[in-house]
Short mmCIF file of C-alpha atoms in Angstrom, two decimals:
data_model
loop_
_atom_site.label_atom_id
_atom_site.label_comp_id
_atom_site.label_asym_id
_atom_site.label_seq_id
_atom_site.Cartn_x
_atom_site.Cartn_y
_atom_site.Cartn_z
CA MET A 235 75.95 137.85 -11.77
CA PRO A 236 74.09 134.89 -13.33
CA LEU A 237 74.32 134.19 -17.02
CA SER A 238 71.38 134.87 -19.31
CA GLU A 239 69.66 131.96 -21.00
CA HIS A 240 71.38 132.79 -24.28
CA GLU A 241 74.79 132.85 -22.61
CA GLN A 242 74.08 129.55 -20.85
CA ARG A 243 73.10 127.93 -24.16
CA MET A 244 76.27 129.26 -25.80
CA LEU A 245 78.37 127.94 -22.92
CA GLU A 246 76.70 124.53 -23.15
CA GLN A 247 77.36 124.43 -26.91
CA MET A 248 81.02 125.30 -26.35
CA GLU A 249 81.29 122.58 -23.68
CA ARG A 250 79.74 119.98 -25.98
CA ALA A 251 82.11 121.01 -28.78
CA LEU A 252 85.09 120.71 -26.43
CA TYR A 253 83.96 117.26 -25.31
CA ALA A 254 83.48 116.20 -28.91
CA GLU A 255 86.92 117.46 -29.99
CA ASP A 256 89.01 116.34 -27.02
CA PRO A 257 87.14 114.47 -24.27
CA LYS A 258 90.32 113.67 -22.32
CA PHE A 259 91.29 117.36 -22.10
CA ALA A 260 87.72 118.36 -21.23
CA THR A 261 87.52 115.92 -18.33
CA ALA A 262 90.91 117.12 -17.08
CA LEU A 263 89.61 120.72 -16.95
CA GLU A 264 86.27 119.84 -15.43
CA GLY A 265 85.92 121.42 -11.98
CA SER A 266 89.18 120.02 -10.63
CA GLY A 267 90.16 123.28 -8.92
CA LEU A 268 86.99 123.47 -6.86
CA ARG A 269 87.09 119.75 -6.07
CA THR A 270 90.67 120.06 -4.85
CA TYR A 271 89.83 123.13 -2.75
CA THR A 272 86.82 121.51 -1.09
CA ARG A 273 88.68 118.25 -0.52
CA ARG A 274 91.52 120.17 1.14
CA ARG A 275 89.01 122.09 3.25
CA VAL A 276 87.37 118.86 4.42
CA TYR A 277 90.75 117.36 5.32
CA GLN A 278 91.66 120.49 7.29
CA ALA A 279 88.33 120.33 9.11
CA VAL A 280 88.93 116.68 10.01
CA ALA A 281 92.39 117.57 11.35
CA GLY A 282 90.85 120.43 13.34
CA PHE A 283 88.24 118.03 14.70
CA LEU A 284 91.02 115.76 15.96
CA VAL A 285 92.73 118.76 17.59
CA GLY A 286 89.39 119.57 19.24
CA ILE A 287 89.20 116.04 20.63
CA ALA A 288 92.74 116.42 21.98
CA LEU A 289 91.82 119.73 23.63
CA LEU A 290 88.68 118.20 25.12
CA MET A 291 90.63 115.28 26.58
CA ALA A 292 93.43 117.54 27.82
CA GLY A 293 90.86 119.71 29.58
CA MET A 294 89.34 116.68 31.23
CA VAL A 295 92.72 115.34 32.38
CA ALA A 296 93.88 118.77 33.62
CA LYS A 297 90.44 119.41 35.16
CA GLN A 298 90.20 122.67 33.23
CA VAL A 299 86.58 123.05 32.15
CA TRP A 300 87.30 126.02 29.90
CA LEU A 301 89.83 123.97 27.89
CA SER A 302 87.27 121.21 27.41
CA VAL A 303 84.68 123.76 26.27
CA VAL A 304 87.15 125.24 23.78
CA GLY A 305 87.92 121.74 22.49
CA PHE A 306 84.22 121.03 22.07
CA LEU A 307 83.67 124.31 20.20
CA VAL A 308 86.62 123.56 17.92
CA MET A 309 85.16 120.11 17.23
CA LEU A 310 81.73 121.57 16.52
CA GLY A 311 83.08 124.25 14.17
CA CYS A 312 85.24 121.79 12.28
CA ALA A 313 82.38 119.32 11.95
CA VAL A 314 80.21 122.04 10.42
CA LEU A 315 83.01 123.02 8.01
CA ALA A 316 83.56 119.40 7.00
CA VAL A 317 79.88 118.73 6.36
CA THR A 318 79.30 121.93 4.39
CA GLY A 319 82.50 121.39 2.40
CA TRP A 320 81.52 117.81 1.65
CA ARG A 321 78.05 118.82 0.45
CA LYS A 322 79.39 121.60 -1.78
CA ALA A 323 82.04 119.44 -3.44
CA PRO A 324 81.04 118.68 -7.02
CA LYS A 325 80.95 115.02 -7.94
CA PRO A 326 83.28 113.80 -10.70
CA GLY A 327 81.73 114.65 -14.05
CA GLU A 328 79.65 117.44 -12.52
CA GLN A 329 80.44 121.10 -12.94
CA ALA A 330 80.91 123.55 -10.10
CA GLY A 331 77.57 125.23 -10.72
CA GLY A 332 75.70 121.93 -10.67
CA ALA A 333 74.31 119.92 -13.53
CA THR A 334 73.83 121.46 -16.94
CA GLY A 335 71.62 120.58 -19.82
CA PRO A 336 68.04 119.34 -19.79
CA GLN A 337 68.13 118.11 -16.19
CA ALA A 338 69.16 121.51 -14.85
CA ARG A 339 66.52 123.23 -16.97
CA ARG A 340 63.83 120.85 -15.67
CA LYS A 341 64.93 121.49 -12.08
CA GLY A 342 64.89 125.25 -12.73
CA ARG A 343 61.40 125.00 -14.20
CA GLN A 344 60.20 122.95 -11.23
CA ARG A 345 61.67 125.43 -8.79
CA ARG A 346 60.13 128.30 -10.69
CA SER A 347 56.72 126.65 -10.74
CA VAL A 348 56.92 125.97 -6.99
CA MET A 349 57.91 129.58 -6.38
CA ASP A 350 55.10 130.74 -8.65
CA ARG A 351 52.59 128.66 -6.70
CA ILE A 352 53.88 130.03 -3.38
CA GLU A 353 53.67 133.58 -4.70
CA GLN A 354 50.14 132.97 -5.98
CA ARG A 355 49.07 131.59 -2.60
CA TRP A 356 50.65 134.55 -0.83
CA GLN A 357 48.90 136.99 -3.16
CA LYS A 358 45.60 135.18 -2.66
CA ARG A 359 45.93 135.40 1.14
CA ARG A 360 46.78 139.09 0.94
CA ASP A 361 43.77 139.73 -1.27
CA GLU A 362 41.46 137.77 1.05
CA GLN A 363 42.73 139.58 4.15
CA GLY A 364 42.57 142.96 2.45
CA GLY A 365 38.92 142.35 1.46
CA HIS A 366 37.71 141.86 5.07
#
């Protein structure tokens, strides 16, 4: 469940206070669990990709097409896991939920305005089609 605007402001105030009081402790707590998890997931996917290459080559050497296909599928799945894990990993200094503060609010406002425009266009089309 997402936080309300009031709760988000309170959380941001608490974060700023923590940074002001003890910046070293705050940076140590900052998203390290998620970063470690995603990094581990990417490493596992890379290892799986290498296993897929080995299966692909073994299938080619043994002239077993099914083994090569399995190796390719393992490679494909691991590549997808690595890419999605890499994209989701928060950058150092960034929180797990993305950026906070004015930048995040601006992005949210831009997204909302884009969604509002799309909804207005959709409503306009429905009204025009309903009138015919």
